[in-house]
Amino acid sequence: GDSVTQMEGPVTLSEEAFLTINCTYTATGYPSLFWYVQYPGEGLQLLLKATKADDKGSNKGFEATYRKETTSFHLEKGSVQVSDSAVYFCALKDTGGFKTIFGAGTRLFVKA
Amino acid sequence: DAGVIQSPRHEVTEMGQEVTLRCKPISGHDYLFWYRQTMMRGLELLIYFNNNVPIDDSGMPEDRFSAKMPNASFSTLKIQPSEPRDSAVYFCASSKTGGASYNEQFFGPGTRLTVL
């Protein structure tokens, strides 16, 4: 079945450091890919998405490129801020499917 | 739009009691999902509805859990009887077929359940 694997956390960075959170997926069809973010005490919210191969999703300085050849959708940000501290979830939704498959989440701590 | 609304935000109850969690999806959304989040198991999909009809309840842990959606603007998740291992944060999410936000799920703020 479809699945998402993302790097285990926690990831601890200093402010202004470069961030990469790795995500790979397994899917039988042509899924849409997502990154959701969960701030403390809140529900998940969509950060960015990509619907086909080579698409780049971007939002709030975060970027991720849909790589079909490596089945990956790694999240990157050039300079993190303390306010980026949160849990990040990689997810996929297959074509014609109704469920979104979420990864286990990666907790990010950013120190001032 | 008010977003997905869940109530209560916090619930503390004793083992054996009935618990009812409530959700109001975003108006116009035709899919509704119930999730459970724990440190040990992460985010788990319990059940989802399309146009008020349950489509997949394979994630419901056992018969003590039940969910209903009597109309497009309201859903409940009931646990009877509750057990300490049911302690978790329960999220409701909704989504809409078609449109610019197609495929995106909108999550509520969650209900933190503690069963003593």
Tab-separated table of N, CA and C in Angstrom, chain A residues 44-45, chain B residues 1-6 23-33 51-52 69 71-75 92-97 101 104-109:
chain	number	residue	atom	x	y	z
A	44	LEU	N	-3.037	20.384	12.384
A	44	LEU	CA	-2.145	20.473	11.232
A	44	LEU	C	-2.683	21.509	10.250
A	45	GLN	N	-1.775	22.156	9.546
A	45	GLN	CA	-2.179	23.063	8.482
A	45	GLN	C	-1.250	22.870	7.293
B	1	ASP	N	-14.262	32.483	6.803
B	1	ASP	CA	-14.794	31.209	7.267
B	1	ASP	C	-14.201	30.891	8.637
B	2	ALA	N	-15.020	30.225	9.477
B	2	ALA	CA	-14.583	29.963	10.843
B	2	ALA	C	-13.603	28.805	10.928
B	3	GLY	N	-13.467	28.036	9.893
B	3	GLY	CA	-12.626	26.860	9.966
B	3	GLY	C	-13.376	25.711	10.598
B	4	VAL	N	-12.661	24.595	10.781
B	4	VAL	CA	-13.249	23.421	11.429
B	4	VAL	C	-13.344	23.690	12.930
B	5	ILE	N	-14.508	23.430	13.481
B	5	ILE	CA	-14.738	23.699	14.903
B	5	ILE	C	-14.900	22.384	15.649
B	6	GLN	N	-14.173	22.238	16.733
B	6	GLN	CA	-14.269	21.041	17.551
B	6	GLN	C	-14.612	21.433	18.985
B	23	CYS	N	-17.749	17.821	16.095
B	23	CYS	CA	-17.026	18.495	15.019
B	23	CYS	C	-18.010	19.166	14.072
B	24	LYS	N	-17.691	20.386	13.704
B	24	LYS	CA	-18.424	21.093	12.659
B	24	LYS	C	-17.455	21.372	11.528
B	25	PRO	N	-17.642	20.739	10.368
B	25	PRO	CA	-16.702	20.956	9.256
B	25	PRO	C	-16.922	22.315	8.601
B	26	ILE	N	-16.020	22.663	7.719
B	26	ILE	CA	-16.165	23.889	6.952
B	26	ILE	C	-17.355	23.746	5.999
B	27	SER	N	-18.161	24.782	5.922
B	27	SER	CA	-19.341	24.735	5.071
B	27	SER	C	-18.956	24.467	3.619
B	28	GLY	N	-19.673	23.528	2.985
B	28	GLY	CA	-19.389	23.200	1.592
B	28	GLY	C	-18.418	22.058	1.399
B	29	HIS	N	-17.753	21.641	2.477
B	29	HIS	CA	-16.838	20.507	2.372
B	29	HIS	C	-17.637	19.213	2.414
B	30	ASP	N	-17.235	18.240	1.551
B	30	ASP	CA	-18.000	17.004	1.455
B	30	ASP	C	-17.296	15.798	2.076
B	31	TYR	N	-16.057	15.981	2.544
B	31	TYR	CA	-15.348	14.905	3.234
B	31	TYR	C	-15.068	15.333	4.680
B	32	LEU	N	-15.223	14.377	5.586
B	32	LEU	CA	-14.898	14.637	6.979
B	32	LEU	C	-14.097	13.457	7.511
B	33	PHE	N	-13.022	13.759	8.237
B	33	PHE	CA	-12.097	12.753	8.738
B	33	PHE	C	-11.955	12.921	10.259
B	51	ASN	N	-20.074	12.979	1.977
B	51	ASN	CA	-21.495	13.341	1.913
B	51	ASN	C	-22.311	12.667	3.023
B	52	ASN	N	-21.740	12.691	4.222
B	52	ASN	CA	-22.386	12.199	5.456
B	52	ASN	C	-22.404	10.675	5.566
B	69	MET	N	-22.492	11.016	11.398
B	69	MET	CA	-22.567	12.319	10.734
B	69	MET	C	-24.011	12.495	10.275
B	71	ASN	N	-25.752	15.097	9.565
B	71	ASN	CA	-25.962	16.073	8.501
B	71	ASN	C	-24.614	16.651	8.089
B	72	ALA	N	-24.624	17.487	7.066
B	72	ALA	CA	-23.380	17.987	6.479
B	72	ALA	C	-22.599	18.914	7.400
B	73	SER	N	-23.206	19.363	8.483
B	73	SER	CA	-22.526	20.345	9.324
B	73	SER	C	-22.204	19.837	10.728
B	74	PHE	N	-22.311	18.507	10.937
B	74	PHE	CA	-22.086	18.029	12.289
B	74	PHE	C	-21.686	16.555	12.286
B	75	SER	N	-20.689	16.243	13.118
B	75	SER	CA	-20.281	14.855	13.293
B	75	SER	C	-19.885	14.645	14.741
B	92	CYS	N	-10.482	16.476	14.040
B	92	CYS	CA	-11.422	16.395	12.941
B	92	CYS	C	-10.859	17.227	11.797
B	93	ALA	N	-11.038	16.765	10.572
B	93	ALA	CA	-10.575	17.508	9.405
B	93	ALA	C	-11.633	17.398	8.317
B	94	SER	N	-11.695	18.395	7.452
B	94	SER	CA	-12.626	18.327	6.333
B	94	SER	C	-11.920	18.727	5.045
B	95	SER	N	-12.472	18.284	3.936
B	95	SER	CA	-11.919	18.653	2.638
B	95	SER	C	-13.048	18.723	1.620
B	96	LYS	N	-12.700	19.280	0.479
B	96	LYS	CA	-13.714	19.544	-0.551
B	96	LYS	C	-13.264	18.968	-1.871
B	97	THR	N	-14.161	18.316	-2.565
B	97	THR	CA	-13.875	17.812	-3.902
B	97	THR	C	-13.870	18.975	-4.869
B	101	SER	N	-8.531	24.337	-3.503
B	101	SER	CA	-7.994	23.643	-2.333
B	101	SER	C	-8.215	22.139	-2.419
B	104	GLU	N	-6.570	19.248	-0.250
B	104	GLU	CA	-6.082	19.756	1.028
B	104	GLU	C	-7.067	19.437	2.139
B	105	GLN	N	-6.548	18.983	3.267
B	105	GLN	CA	-7.380	18.769	4.438
B	105	GLN	C	-7.223	19.951	5.394
B	106	PHE	N	-8.341	20.398	5.939
B	106	PHE	CA	-8.350	21.486	6.911
B	106	PHE	C	-8.658	20.879	8.278
B	107	PHE	N	-7.735	21.080	9.191
B	107	PHE	CA	-7.856	20.453	10.506
B	107	PHE	C	-8.448	21.415	11.535
B	108	GLY	N	-9.209	20.848	12.463
B	108	GLY	CA	-9.650	21.595	13.624
B	108	GLY	C	-8.545	21.672	14.656
B	109	PRO	N	-8.796	22.372	15.759
B	109	PRO	CA	-7.767	22.550	16.791
B	109	PRO	C	-7.562	21.327	17.674
